[in-house]
Amino acid sequence: MKKNKKNKILFVVPVMNGIGGIQSSLINLMSNLGYEYDVYLCVIGNYIDKKTPIPDSVKIVKGSKLLEYAYIDYDKQKDRFSFFEKIMFTLIKIIKKTLGLQFLVNTISRFFKVKGHFDTAIAFSNDIYRDGKLIMGGANRIVEKSVSADKKHGWIHNEAHREGLTETISKKTYKNFDTIVNVSYGCKTIFDNIIPAYKEKSKVAYNTFKKEEIIKKANSETNPFSNNVFNIVTVARVDNTQKRIDKVIECGQLLVENGFTDFKWYIVGDGPNMSELQDLVKDKGLTKYIIFEGRKSNPFVYMKHADVMVMTSDYEAYPMVSKESMIVGTPVICTQFPSANEVVDHQKNGLITGFDTIDIFKAIKECMVDPNLLNSLSNYLKSNEVTNEKALAQFDSIVRS
């Protein structure tokens, strides 16, 4: 490759509906790529939400109309379809239900082709399996069968076994890919244990961030908190499976029972367990202490003005919210998921604690009773800027290898 030649790179995803960490990480990455990349985006389901901030420099490649029927949420989009399109959607839905999404994607990929040739093609959204069946199609099959490129890479955005990847599925999915990219070394170790044969082509590339935008948003609104109490924030999907927001309530109860009543804990986000957790807070008499803020377009102002940002998750791949909190200067307390030591430097910019509620409680209590510790964590963040340098170097190394 000539030194000054731009790398013509194609990212492939099912849809861009403005929701979810994968889409955010893709937008961040495309925004951070330099002039040496000529960036294309193929949204194979043909749907990009109007509010999705695609960088102006990115060229959009048309996807598959049939996959649009397979991937989009019909109830939210039906008003834009013609009568004929509604009939096609119904037919595709029947095929999807009877023969499975795997059959549908495999069949369509034989006929749908992305025009042009690329130096690099990236299946940025991974498939998700349950009990060996494809339940959510990513972009792997389309990149493999429908794209012409010198190099092909597949991204995995979670712990591989959480996505239902087994040795058999991984071997079949990634046999024609040059690289399988994990978003943390913790995730890479999990993937390598599932399929040791692919260990050499299994790599790591961290998520990137739009720092200037995060800081600008964090400074755009006034402090939402009371200044005379210890303010805790958790920014997460409100669920009890991965994010374990139920532990927030348990920790809040422990704080009160142990005499720590000078705090408020704000939960920013929405999710499947919201109503039942709100009822639980009421039942336990904790409404004064635990406040559900719902989903916010600007969670960064909450992060900036909190004393600590707490993650109670049972598992994470490479949580973007932790770095976002650090970017605005707020220390993080997180559980010891596999990539925890890659996002938090223990006792420097935050604390890593056990999964048990009592462990999380003790870490919060430590910050509440020891202002010197909290000042030390905050001062470290002031003098150790969070950058995209390592993440972009990892990406560049993969793409140009």
C-alpha positions as CSV (number, residue, x, y, z in Angstrom):
1,M,0.0,0.0,0.0
2,K,1.3,3.4,-1.0
3,K,2.1,5.6,2.0
4,N,-0.4,8.4,1.1
5,K,-3.2,6.2,-0.2
6,K,-6.4,6.4,1.9
7,N,-7.7,3.2,3.3
8,K,-11.2,2.6,1.8
9,I,-13.1,1.2,4.7
10,L,-16.7,-0.1,4.9
11,F,-18.6,-0.5,8.2
12,V,-21.6,-2.7,8.1
13,V,-24.5,-2.8,10.6
14,P,-28.1,-3.9,10.5
15,V,-29.8,-0.6,11.4
16,M,-29.0,2.7,13.0
17,N,-32.0,3.5,15.2
18,G,-30.2,5.8,17.6
19,I,-30.3,3.3,20.5
20,G,-27.6,1.2,22.0
21,G,-23.9,1.2,22.8
22,I,-22.9,-0.5,19.6
23,Q,-24.3,2.3,17.5
24,S,-22.8,4.9,19.8
25,S,-19.3,3.3,19.6
26,L,-19.5,3.1,15.8
27,I,-20.5,6.8,15.5
28,N,-17.7,7.7,17.9
29,L,-15.2,5.7,16.0
30,M,-16.2,7.1,12.6
31,S,-16.0,10.6,14.1
32,N,-12.5,10.0,15.4
33,L,-11.0,8.5,12.2
34,G,-8.5,10.8,10.5
35,Y,-8.1,11.9,6.9
36,E,-6.2,8.7,6.0
37,Y,-9.5,6.8,6.0
38,D,-12.2,7.0,3.3
39,V,-15.2,5.9,5.3
40,Y,-18.3,4.2,4.0
41,L,-21.3,2.9,6.0
42,C,-23.7,0.2,4.8
43,V,-26.9,-0.1,6.9
44,I,-28.2,-3.4,5.5
45,G,-31.6,-2.9,7.0
46,N,-31.9,0.5,5.2
47,Y,-33.0,2.4,8.3
48,I,-31.1,5.3,9.8
49,D,-33.0,7.3,12.4
50,K,-33.1,11.0,11.6
51,K,-31.5,11.9,14.9
52,T,-28.5,9.6,14.4
53,P,-25.5,11.9,14.1
54,I,-23.7,10.3,11.2
55,P,-20.5,12.3,10.4
56,D,-20.7,14.4,7.2
57,S,-17.6,12.7,5.8
58,V,-19.2,9.2,5.9
59,K,-20.6,7.9,2.6
60,I,-23.8,5.9,2.9
61,V,-24.1,2.7,0.9
62,K,-27.6,1.3,0.1
63,G,-28.6,-1.8,1.9
64,S,-31.1,-4.6,1.2
65,K,-34.8,-3.9,0.9
66,L,-35.6,-7.5,2.0
67,L,-33.4,-7.2,5.0
68,E,-35.1,-4.0,5.9
69,Y,-38.3,-6.0,6.3
70,A,-36.4,-8.5,8.4
71,Y,-34.6,-6.1,10.8
72,I,-36.8,-3.0,11.4
73,D,-39.5,-2.6,14.1
74,Y,-42.6,-2.7,11.9
75,D,-45.0,-1.1,14.5
76,K,-42.8,2.0,14.8
77,Q,-42.2,2.3,11.0
78,K,-45.4,1.0,9.3
79,D,-46.7,4.5,8.4
80,R,-43.9,5.0,5.9
81,F,-44.6,1.8,4.0
82,S,-46.8,1.5,0.9
83,F,-49.5,-1.2,0.7
84,F,-47.2,-3.4,-1.4
85,E,-44.4,-3.0,1.1
86,K,-46.7,-4.0,4.0
87,I,-47.5,-7.2,2.0
88,M,-43.7,-7.9,1.6
89,F,-43.1,-7.3,5.2
90,T,-45.8,-9.8,6.2
91,L,-44.2,-12.4,3.8
92,I,-40.7,-11.9,5.2
93,K,-42.1,-12.1,8.8
94,I,-43.7,-15.4,8.0
95,I,-40.5,-16.8,6.5
96,K,-38.5,-15.5,9.5
97,K,-40.9,-17.1,11.9
98,T,-41.1,-20.5,10.1
99,L,-37.6,-21.0,8.7
100,G,-35.6,-18.8,11.0
101,L,-33.6,-15.6,10.7
102,Q,-30.4,-17.6,9.9
103,F,-32.1,-19.0,6.8
104,L,-33.4,-15.6,5.7
105,V,-30.0,-13.9,6.1
106,N,-28.2,-16.7,4.4
107,T,-30.6,-16.7,1.4
108,I,-30.6,-12.9,1.0
109,S,-26.8,-12.6,1.2
110,R,-26.5,-14.8,-1.9
111,F,-28.3,-12.2,-4.0
112,F,-27.5,-8.9,-2.3
113,K,-24.2,-7.4,-3.2
114,V,-22.5,-4.2,-2.0
115,K,-21.2,-2.2,-5.0
116,G,-17.5,-1.5,-5.3
117,H,-14.4,-2.9,-3.7
118,F,-12.9,-1.9,-0.3
119,D,-9.5,-2.2,1.3
120,T,-11.3,-3.1,4.6
121,A,-14.8,-4.3,5.5
122,I,-15.9,-4.5,9.1
123,A,-18.9,-6.4,10.4
124,F,-19.3,-4.0,13.3
125,S,-22.4,-5.6,14.8
126,N,-22.1,-9.2,15.9
127,D,-24.7,-12.0,15.7
128,I,-26.6,-13.1,18.8
129,Y,-27.5,-16.7,19.4
130,R,-29.7,-18.5,21.9
131,D,-29.5,-22.3,22.2
132,G,-27.7,-22.4,18.9
133,K,-30.3,-20.4,16.9
134,L,-29.7,-17.0,15.5
135,I,-32.1,-14.6,17.2
136,M,-30.5,-11.3,16.2
137,G,-28.6,-10.9,13.0
138,G,-25.5,-8.8,13.0
139,A,-23.5,-8.1,9.9
140,N,-21.1,-11.1,9.7
141,R,-22.9,-13.0,6.9
142,I,-23.3,-9.9,4.7
143,V,-19.6,-8.9,5.0
144,E,-18.6,-12.5,4.3
145,K,-20.8,-13.1,1.2
146,S,-21.9,-9.7,-0.1
147,V,-18.9,-7.5,0.2
148,S,-15.7,-7.4,-1.9
149,A,-12.7,-6.4,0.3
150,D,-9.0,-7.2,0.7
151,K,-9.5,-7.7,4.5
152,K,-12.5,-8.6,6.5
153,H,-12.9,-8.1,10.3
154,G,-15.7,-9.0,12.7
155,W,-16.4,-7.1,16.0
156,I,-17.8,-8.7,19.1
157,H,-19.2,-6.2,21.6
158,N,-19.8,-8.4,24.6
159,E,-18.4,-11.4,26.4
160,A,-18.7,-14.0,23.6
161,H,-20.6,-16.6,25.6
162,R,-23.2,-14.0,26.5
163,E,-23.9,-13.7,22.8
164,G,-24.4,-17.5,22.5
165,L,-21.1,-18.1,20.7
166,T,-19.8,-21.6,21.0
167,E,-16.8,-23.2,19.4
168,T,-18.9,-24.6,16.5
169,I,-20.7,-21.3,15.8
170,S,-17.5,-19.2,16.1
171,K,-15.6,-21.5,13.8
172,K,-18.3,-21.4,11.1
173,T,-18.9,-17.6,11.5
174,Y,-15.4,-16.4,11.5
175,K,-13.5,-18.9,9.3
176,N,-13.3,-16.4,6.4
177,F,-12.5,-13.4,8.5
178,D,-9.0,-12.0,8.9
179,T,-9.5,-10.8,12.4
180,I,-12.0,-11.1,15.2
181,V,-12.0,-7.9,17.3
182,N,-12.9,-7.9,21.0
183,V,-13.6,-4.6,22.8
184,S,-11.4,-5.6,25.8
185,Y,-8.6,-8.0,26.7
186,G,-11.0,-9.5,29.2
187,C,-13.4,-10.3,26.4
188,K,-10.6,-11.6,24.2
189,T,-9.6,-14.1,26.9
190,I,-13.2,-15.4,27.0
191,F,-13.3,-15.7,23.2
192,D,-9.9,-17.4,23.0
193,N,-11.1,-20.0,25.6
194,I,-14.2,-20.7,23.5
195,I,-12.2,-21.3,20.3
196,P,-8.4,-21.6,20.9
197,A,-7.8,-22.2,17.2
198,Y,-8.6,-18.5,16.5
199,K,-6.4,-17.1,19.2
200,E,-3.9,-15.6,16.8
201,K,-6.5,-13.7,14.8
202,S,-8.4,-12.6,17.9
203,K,-7.4,-8.9,18.6
204,V,-8.5,-6.0,20.8
205,A,-9.7,-2.5,20.0
206,Y,-11.2,-0.3,22.7
207,N,-14.2,1.9,22.2
208,T,-13.5,5.6,21.4
209,F,-15.2,8.7,22.6
210,K,-16.3,12.1,21.4
211,K,-14.6,13.9,24.2
212,E,-15.2,17.5,23.2
213,E,-19.0,16.8,22.8
214,I,-19.2,15.0,26.2
215,I,-17.5,17.9,28.0
216,K,-19.6,20.4,26.1
217,K,-22.8,18.7,27.1
218,A,-21.7,18.2,30.7
219,N,-21.1,22.0,30.9
220,S,-24.3,23.0,29.1
221,E,-26.7,22.5,32.1
222,T,-26.7,23.5,35.7
223,N,-26.0,21.2,38.6
224,P,-29.1,18.9,39.0
225,F,-28.1,17.8,42.5
226,S,-28.4,19.1,46.1
227,N,-25.0,20.3,47.1
228,N,-25.3,19.4,50.8
229,V,-25.5,15.6,50.4
230,F,-23.3,12.9,48.9
231,N,-24.5,12.4,45.4
232,I,-24.2,9.1,43.6
233,V,-25.2,8.4,40.0
234,T,-25.7,5.2,38.1
235,V,-26.2,5.6,34.3
236,A,-27.4,2.3,32.9
237,R,-30.2,0.3,31.3
238,V,-32.6,-0.4,34.2
239,D,-32.5,-4.2,34.3
240,N,-31.7,-6.9,36.9
241,T,-30.0,-9.3,34.5
242,Q,-26.8,-7.5,33.5
243,K,-26.8,-4.0,35.1
244,R,-28.2,-5.4,38.4
245,I,-30.0,-2.2,39.4
246,D,-31.7,-4.2,42.1
247,K,-28.3,-4.0,43.9
248,V,-28.6,-0.2,43.9
249,I,-31.7,-0.6,46.1
250,E,-30.0,-3.1,48.3
251,C,-27.0,-0.9,48.8
252,G,-29.2,2.1,49.5
253,Q,-30.9,0.2,52.2
254,L,-27.6,-0.9,53.7
255,L,-26.4,2.8,53.7
256,V,-29.5,3.9,55.6
257,E,-29.5,1.0,58.0
258,N,-25.8,1.8,58.9
259,G,-26.6,5.4,59.6
260,F,-25.5,6.9,56.2
261,T,-28.6,9.0,55.4
262,D,-26.8,12.0,54.0
263,F,-26.9,10.8,50.4
264,K,-29.0,10.7,47.2
265,W,-28.6,8.0,44.5
266,Y,-29.8,9.0,41.0
267,I,-30.5,6.3,38.4
268,V,-30.4,7.7,34.9
269,G,-31.8,5.3,32.3
270,D,-34.8,3.2,31.4
271,G,-35.4,-0.4,31.0
272,P,-37.5,-3.6,31.5
273,N,-37.4,-3.6,35.3
274,M,-38.1,0.1,35.9
275,S,-41.7,-0.3,37.3
276,E,-40.9,-3.1,39.7
277,L,-37.8,-1.4,41.0
278,Q,-39.7,1.9,41.5
279,D,-42.3,-0.1,43.5
280,L,-39.5,-1.8,45.5
281,V,-38.0,1.6,46.4
282,K,-41.4,2.7,47.7
283,D,-42.0,-0.5,49.7
284,K,-38.6,-0.1,51.4
285,G,-39.2,3.6,52.2
286,L,-36.2,4.7,50.1
287,T,-37.9,7.3,47.8
288,K,-36.0,10.0,49.7
289,Y,-32.7,8.5,48.8
290,I,-33.1,6.6,45.4
291,I,-34.4,8.7,42.5
292,F,-35.3,7.3,39.1
293,E,-34.6,10.0,36.5
294,G,-35.5,8.0,33.5
295,R,-33.7,8.2,30.1
296,K,-31.9,11.5,29.5
297,S,-30.5,12.9,26.3
298,N,-27.7,14.5,28.4
299,P,-26.5,12.0,31.1
300,F,-23.1,13.7,31.2
301,V,-24.4,16.6,33.4
302,Y,-25.4,14.0,36.0
303,M,-22.0,12.3,35.8
304,K,-20.1,15.6,36.1
305,H,-21.8,16.8,39.3
306,A,-22.0,13.5,41.1
307,D,-19.4,12.6,43.8
308,V,-19.1,9.1,42.3
309,M,-20.5,7.1,39.5
310,V,-21.4,3.5,40.5
311,M,-21.7,0.4,38.3
312,T,-23.4,-2.6,39.8
313,S,-23.2,-4.8,36.7
314,D,-22.7,-8.6,36.8
315,Y,-20.9,-8.4,33.5
316,E,-19.6,-5.8,31.0
317,A,-17.5,-5.9,27.9
318,Y,-15.9,-2.4,27.9
319,P,-18.4,0.0,29.5
320,M,-18.4,3.3,27.7
321,V,-20.2,5.0,30.6
322,S,-17.2,4.5,32.9
323,K,-14.8,6.4,30.6
324,E,-17.5,9.1,30.0
325,S,-17.7,9.6,33.7
326,M,-13.9,10.0,34.0
327,I,-13.8,12.4,31.0
328,V,-16.0,14.8,33.0
329,G,-13.9,14.2,36.1
330,T,-16.0,11.9,38.3
331,P,-14.4,8.7,39.8
332,V,-16.0,5.3,39.2
333,I,-16.8,2.5,41.5
334,C,-17.4,-0.7,39.6
335,T,-17.7,-4.5,40.1
336,Q,-14.9,-6.8,39.1
337,F,-16.1,-7.9,35.7
338,P,-13.3,-9.3,33.4
339,S,-12.4,-5.9,31.8
340,A,-12.8,-3.9,35.0
341,N,-9.0,-3.3,35.4
342,E,-8.9,-2.0,31.8
343,V,-11.4,0.8,32.5
344,V,-10.6,1.6,36.2
345,D,-7.2,1.9,37.7
346,H,-8.0,0.8,41.3
347,Q,-7.5,3.5,43.9
348,K,-6.3,5.9,41.3
349,N,-9.3,7.0,39.2
350,G,-11.8,4.8,41.0
351,L,-12.4,1.6,43.0
352,I,-13.0,-2.0,41.8
353,T,-15.1,-4.0,44.2
354,G,-16.7,-7.4,44.5
355,F,-20.1,-8.4,43.1
356,D,-21.8,-8.8,46.4
357,T,-24.0,-5.9,47.6
358,I,-22.0,-5.7,50.8
359,D,-18.8,-5.1,48.8
360,I,-20.3,-2.3,46.8
361,F,-21.7,-0.8,50.0
362,K,-18.2,-0.8,51.6
363,A,-16.7,0.9,48.6
364,I,-19.3,3.7,48.6
365,K,-19.0,4.1,52.4
366,E,-15.2,4.4,52.0
367,C,-15.6,7.3,49.7
368,M,-18.2,8.9,52.0
369,V,-16.2,8.7,55.2
370,D,-12.8,9.5,53.7
371,P,-12.8,12.8,51.8
372,N,-9.0,12.5,51.2
373,L,-9.7,9.3,49.2
374,L,-12.3,11.0,47.1
375,N,-10.1,14.1,46.5
376,S,-7.2,11.8,45.5
377,L,-9.4,10.0,42.9
378,S,-10.7,13.3,41.5
379,N,-7.2,14.9,41.4
380,Y,-5.8,11.9,39.5
381,L,-8.5,12.4,36.9
382,K,-7.6,16.1,36.6
383,S,-4.0,15.3,35.9
384,N,-4.5,12.1,33.8
385,E,-6.6,12.9,30.8
386,V,-8.7,10.2,29.2
387,T,-7.7,10.0,25.5
388,N,-8.5,8.0,22.4
389,E,-4.9,7.5,21.5
390,K,-4.6,3.8,22.5
391,A,-7.9,2.8,21.0
392,L,-7.1,4.5,17.7
393,A,-3.7,2.9,17.6
394,Q,-5.3,-0.5,18.2
395,F,-7.8,0.1,15.4
396,D,-5.1,1.3,13.0
397,S,-2.9,-1.7,13.7
398,I,-5.8,-4.1,12.9
399,V,-6.9,-2.3,9.8
400,R,-3.4,-1.8,8.3
401,S,-1.9,-5.2,9.2
